[in-house]
Amino acid sequence: MAQRMTRRGPLTRQEIVRQALVLAETEGMEKLSLHKIAAAVGVRTMSLYNHVDDKADVLDAMADVILQGIAVPDAEELPWEDGLRAIARSFRAAALEHPRSASLVLTRRLNAPAVMPVVEAALRFLNRAGLEGAEAVHVLRAFIAFLVGTLSREVGMAPTYAGAIPGVTATSEQELVDSGLPAVAAAAGELAVIDHEAEMEFGLELLLDTVRRRAVVAS
C-alpha cells in the first residue's frame, strides 16, 4: 500500500526526533522504524534522509533530547554532596520522563553535547570535595556506572532480584536452608520486593561515603 502524504509545511530534524519519541512511548522502542516516523510526520521515508543520517542517528538524537531534561545544579551554590545528589536524582527523573525510551540514555553514546554540562558540574563538585585529575574522573565514571546500572534495573533491562525469583518465591524458608542457601532464606522477604527510588538513594549514599573517605586520603 502506498504511503499517504498529508504533510504541509517544511519538515525539521527536531520534529522527526520529537515524533520518534512519541512513537516509542506509545508503541515501544522495539516497533520504532523510519517508515513509521515518516508516516507520522506525513512524508515518504526517503525524505527523512534530508534531516537524519539513519535510524542510529535518530536514536542518538532521541537520547540527547532526554538528556537535555537533566537539571544541572550550580556548582557554586550547593555543597558538593547535595550537588551530586541533585545530579543523580535529575538524571533518573529525566530518564523516567520517557520510560519506554529510557533505555536510550543507558545504551547510546554519553558524549552527547547535552551531557557535557552535567559532566562539568559533577567534576566541579568532586573538585570541591577534594578530588582532582584522574581520581575525580575515576569517581565520575563509577558514579555514571552506578546511575546507568540502577536505571537499567528500574526500566527492566537488568535483573532486580525481586518478585518471582526461581527458588525463592516458590520455596519455603526451610527448604532454602536445607538447599545450602541460608542467607537467601534470611533475606527472602526483602528479595521479593524492590523500591527503585529507595535503592538508588541507598547506593548514592554509599558512593558519597566513599568519596568522603577518598577526599580525606587525598588531603
CSV table of C-alpha atoms in Angstrom, one decimal:
chain,number,residue,atom,x,y,z
A,1,MET,CA,0.0,0.0,0.0
A,2,ALA,CA,1.4,3.4,-0.9
A,3,GLN,CA,2.3,5.7,1.9
A,4,ARG,CA,-0.3,8.5,2.1
A,5,MET,CA,1.1,12.0,2.2
A,6,THR,CA,-0.6,14.5,4.5
A,7,ARG,CA,2.3,17.0,5.2
A,8,ARG,CA,2.0,20.7,4.9
A,9,GLY,CA,5.0,23.0,5.6
A,10,PRO,CA,8.7,22.2,6.0
A,11,LEU,CA,10.0,19.3,7.9
A,12,THR,CA,12.7,19.7,10.6
A,13,ARG,CA,15.1,17.4,12.4
A,14,GLN,CA,13.5,18.4,15.7
A,15,GLU,CA,10.0,17.3,14.6
A,16,ILE,CA,11.4,14.0,13.4
A,17,VAL,CA,13.0,13.3,16.7
A,18,ARG,CA,10.0,14.6,18.7
A,19,GLN,CA,7.7,12.3,16.8
A,20,ALA,CA,10.1,9.4,17.2
A,21,LEU,CA,9.9,9.8,21.0
A,22,VAL,CA,6.1,9.9,20.8
A,23,LEU,CA,6.0,6.7,18.8
A,24,ALA,CA,8.5,5.0,21.1
A,25,GLU,CA,6.4,5.9,24.1
A,26,THR,CA,3.1,4.8,22.6
A,27,GLU,CA,4.2,1.7,20.7
A,28,GLY,CA,7.5,0.7,22.3
A,29,MET,CA,11.1,1.0,21.2
A,30,GLU,CA,11.1,-2.4,19.5
A,31,LYS,CA,8.4,-1.2,17.0
A,32,LEU,CA,10.1,2.1,16.1
A,33,SER,CA,11.1,2.4,12.5
A,34,LEU,CA,11.9,5.1,10.0
A,35,HIS,CA,8.9,4.1,8.0
A,36,LYS,CA,6.6,4.7,11.0
A,37,ILE,CA,8.3,8.0,11.8
A,38,ALA,CA,7.9,9.2,8.2
A,39,ALA,CA,4.2,8.2,8.2
A,40,ALA,CA,3.7,10.1,11.4
A,41,VAL,CA,5.2,13.3,10.1
A,42,GLY,CA,3.5,12.9,6.7
A,43,VAL,CA,6.4,12.4,4.3
A,44,ARG,CA,7.9,9.5,2.4
A,45,THR,CA,10.7,7.6,4.3
A,46,MET,CA,13.4,8.8,1.9
A,47,SER,CA,12.5,12.4,2.8
A,48,LEU,CA,13.8,11.8,6.4
A,49,TYR,CA,17.3,11.5,5.0
A,50,ASN,CA,17.4,15.2,4.3
A,51,HIS,CA,17.5,15.7,8.1
A,52,VAL,CA,18.9,12.5,9.6
A,53,ASP,CA,21.6,10.0,8.6
A,54,ASP,CA,19.8,6.8,9.6
A,55,LYS,CA,17.9,5.2,12.4
A,56,ALA,CA,21.0,5.2,14.7
A,57,ASP,CA,21.2,9.0,14.2
A,58,VAL,CA,17.6,9.3,15.3
A,59,LEU,CA,18.2,7.2,18.3
A,60,ASP,CA,21.2,9.3,19.4
A,61,ALA,CA,19.1,12.4,18.9
A,62,MET,CA,16.3,11.0,21.0
A,63,ALA,CA,18.8,10.2,23.8
A,64,ASP,CA,20.1,13.8,23.5
A,65,VAL,CA,16.5,15.2,24.0
A,66,ILE,CA,16.1,13.0,27.1
A,67,LEU,CA,19.4,14.1,28.5
A,68,GLN,CA,18.5,17.7,27.9
A,69,GLY,CA,15.9,17.2,30.6
A,70,ILE,CA,18.6,16.9,33.3
A,71,ALA,CA,18.6,20.0,35.5
A,72,VAL,CA,22.2,21.0,36.1
A,73,PRO,CA,22.8,22.4,39.5
A,74,ASP,CA,25.0,25.4,40.1
A,75,ALA,CA,28.4,24.0,41.3
A,76,GLU,CA,28.9,27.2,43.4
A,77,GLU,CA,25.6,27.2,45.2
A,78,LEU,CA,25.3,23.7,46.7
A,79,PRO,CA,27.6,21.7,49.0
A,80,TRP,CA,29.3,19.0,46.9
A,81,GLU,CA,27.2,16.2,48.4
A,82,ASP,CA,23.9,17.9,47.6
A,83,GLY,CA,25.2,18.7,44.2
A,84,LEU,CA,25.9,15.1,43.3
A,85,ARG,CA,22.6,14.0,44.9
A,86,ALA,CA,20.8,16.6,42.7
A,87,ILE,CA,22.5,15.3,39.5
A,88,ALA,CA,21.7,11.7,40.3
A,89,ARG,CA,18.0,12.5,41.0
A,90,SER,CA,17.7,14.7,38.0
A,91,PHE,CA,19.3,12.0,35.7
A,92,ARG,CA,16.7,9.5,37.0
A,93,ALA,CA,13.8,11.9,36.6
A,94,ALA,CA,14.8,12.9,33.1
A,95,ALA,CA,15.1,9.2,32.0
A,96,LEU,CA,11.8,8.3,33.6
A,97,GLU,CA,10.0,11.1,31.8
A,98,HIS,CA,10.2,8.8,28.8
A,99,PRO,CA,10.1,5.4,30.4
A,100,ARG,CA,9.8,3.3,27.2
A,101,SER,CA,12.7,5.3,25.7
A,102,ALA,CA,14.8,5.5,28.8
A,103,SER,CA,17.0,2.6,27.6
A,104,LEU,CA,18.5,5.0,25.0
A,105,VAL,CA,20.3,7.1,27.7
A,106,LEU,CA,21.6,3.8,29.1
A,107,THR,CA,22.8,2.2,25.8
A,108,ARG,CA,23.6,5.1,23.4
A,109,ARG,CA,26.6,7.4,23.5
A,110,LEU,CA,27.0,9.5,26.6
A,111,ASN,CA,29.4,12.1,25.0
A,112,ALA,CA,26.5,14.0,23.5
A,113,PRO,CA,26.5,17.8,23.9
A,114,ALA,CA,23.5,17.6,26.2
A,115,VAL,CA,25.5,15.6,28.8
A,116,MET,CA,28.7,17.7,28.8
A,117,PRO,CA,27.3,20.4,31.2
A,118,VAL,CA,26.3,17.5,33.6
A,119,VAL,CA,29.9,16.2,33.4
A,120,GLU,CA,31.3,19.6,34.0
A,121,ALA,CA,29.1,20.1,37.1
A,122,ALA,CA,29.9,16.7,38.5
A,123,LEU,CA,33.6,17.2,38.1
A,124,ARG,CA,33.4,20.6,39.8
A,125,PHE,CA,31.5,19.1,42.7
A,126,LEU,CA,34.2,16.4,43.0
A,127,ASN,CA,36.9,19.0,42.8
A,128,ARG,CA,35.3,20.8,45.7
A,129,ALA,CA,35.2,17.6,47.6
A,130,GLY,CA,39.0,17.4,47.3
A,131,LEU,CA,39.4,15.1,44.3
A,132,GLU,CA,41.3,16.2,41.3
A,133,GLY,CA,42.6,14.8,38.0
A,134,ALA,CA,42.5,11.1,37.4
A,135,GLU,CA,40.9,10.4,40.7
A,136,ALA,CA,38.0,12.7,40.1
A,137,VAL,CA,37.5,11.1,36.6
A,138,HIS,CA,37.6,7.6,38.2
A,139,VAL,CA,34.9,8.6,40.7
A,140,LEU,CA,32.8,10.2,37.9
A,141,ARG,CA,32.9,7.0,35.9
A,142,ALA,CA,31.9,5.0,38.9
A,143,PHE,CA,29.1,7.4,39.5
A,144,ILE,CA,27.8,7.1,35.9
A,145,ALA,CA,28.1,3.3,36.1
A,146,PHE,CA,26.0,3.3,39.2
A,147,LEU,CA,23.3,5.5,37.7
A,148,VAL,CA,23.2,3.6,34.5
A,149,GLY,CA,23.0,0.2,36.3
A,150,THR,CA,20.4,1.4,38.7
A,151,LEU,CA,18.2,2.8,35.9
A,152,SER,CA,18.7,-0.3,33.8
A,153,ARG,CA,17.2,-2.3,36.6
A,154,GLU,CA,14.4,0.1,37.0
A,155,VAL,CA,13.3,0.1,33.3
A,156,GLY,CA,13.6,-3.7,33.1
A,157,MET,CA,17.0,-4.0,31.3
A,158,ALA,CA,18.8,-5.7,34.2
A,159,PRO,CA,17.7,-8.2,36.9
A,160,THR,CA,16.1,-6.7,40.0
A,161,TYR,CA,16.4,-9.9,42.1
A,162,ALA,CA,12.8,-9.2,43.2
A,163,GLY,CA,9.5,-10.8,42.6
A,164,ALA,CA,9.4,-14.2,41.0
A,165,ILE,CA,12.9,-15.3,41.7
A,166,PRO,CA,13.3,-19.0,40.9
A,167,GLY,CA,13.9,-20.9,44.2
A,168,VAL,CA,12.8,-18.1,46.4
A,169,THR,CA,9.1,-17.2,46.0
A,170,ALA,CA,8.0,-20.8,45.4
A,171,THR,CA,10.3,-22.3,48.1
A,172,SER,CA,9.8,-22.3,51.8
A,173,GLU,CA,12.5,-20.8,54.1
A,174,GLN,CA,13.4,-24.2,55.5
A,175,GLU,CA,13.8,-25.7,52.0
A,176,LEU,CA,16.2,-22.8,51.1
A,177,VAL,CA,18.2,-23.5,54.3
A,178,ASP,CA,18.3,-27.2,53.5
A,179,SER,CA,19.5,-26.4,50.0
A,180,GLY,CA,22.5,-24.6,51.4
A,181,LEU,CA,21.1,-21.1,50.9
A,182,PRO,CA,20.7,-19.8,54.5
A,183,ALA,CA,21.5,-16.2,53.6
A,184,VAL,CA,18.9,-16.2,50.8
A,185,ALA,CA,16.4,-17.7,53.2
A,186,ALA,CA,17.0,-15.0,55.7
A,187,ALA,CA,16.6,-12.2,53.1
A,188,ALA,CA,13.8,-13.8,51.1
A,189,GLY,CA,11.2,-11.3,52.2
A,190,GLU,CA,13.4,-8.3,51.2
A,191,LEU,CA,14.5,-10.0,48.0
A,192,ALA,CA,10.9,-10.4,46.9
A,193,VAL,CA,10.2,-6.7,46.7
A,194,ILE,CA,12.0,-3.6,45.5
A,195,ASP,CA,11.6,0.1,45.9
A,196,HIS,CA,13.6,1.6,43.0
A,197,GLU,CA,13.9,5.1,44.4
A,198,ALA,CA,15.0,3.8,47.8
A,199,GLU,CA,17.6,1.5,46.2
A,200,MET,CA,19.0,4.5,44.2
A,201,GLU,CA,19.2,6.6,47.3
A,202,PHE,CA,20.9,3.8,49.3
A,203,GLY,CA,23.5,3.3,46.6
A,204,LEU,CA,24.0,7.0,46.2
A,205,GLU,CA,24.8,7.4,49.9
A,206,LEU,CA,27.3,4.6,49.7
A,207,LEU,CA,29.1,6.3,46.8
A,208,LEU,CA,29.1,9.7,48.7
A,209,ASP,CA,30.6,8.0,51.8
A,210,THR,CA,33.3,6.5,49.6
A,211,VAL,CA,34.0,10.0,48.1
A,212,ARG,CA,34.3,11.4,51.6
A,213,ARG,CA,36.9,8.8,52.5
A,214,ARG,CA,38.9,9.2,49.3
A,215,ALA,CA,38.8,13.0,49.8
A,216,VAL,CA,40.3,12.6,53.3
A,217,VAL,CA,43.1,10.4,52.0
A,218,ALA,CA,43.7,12.8,49.1
A,219,SER,CA,44.1,15.7,51.5
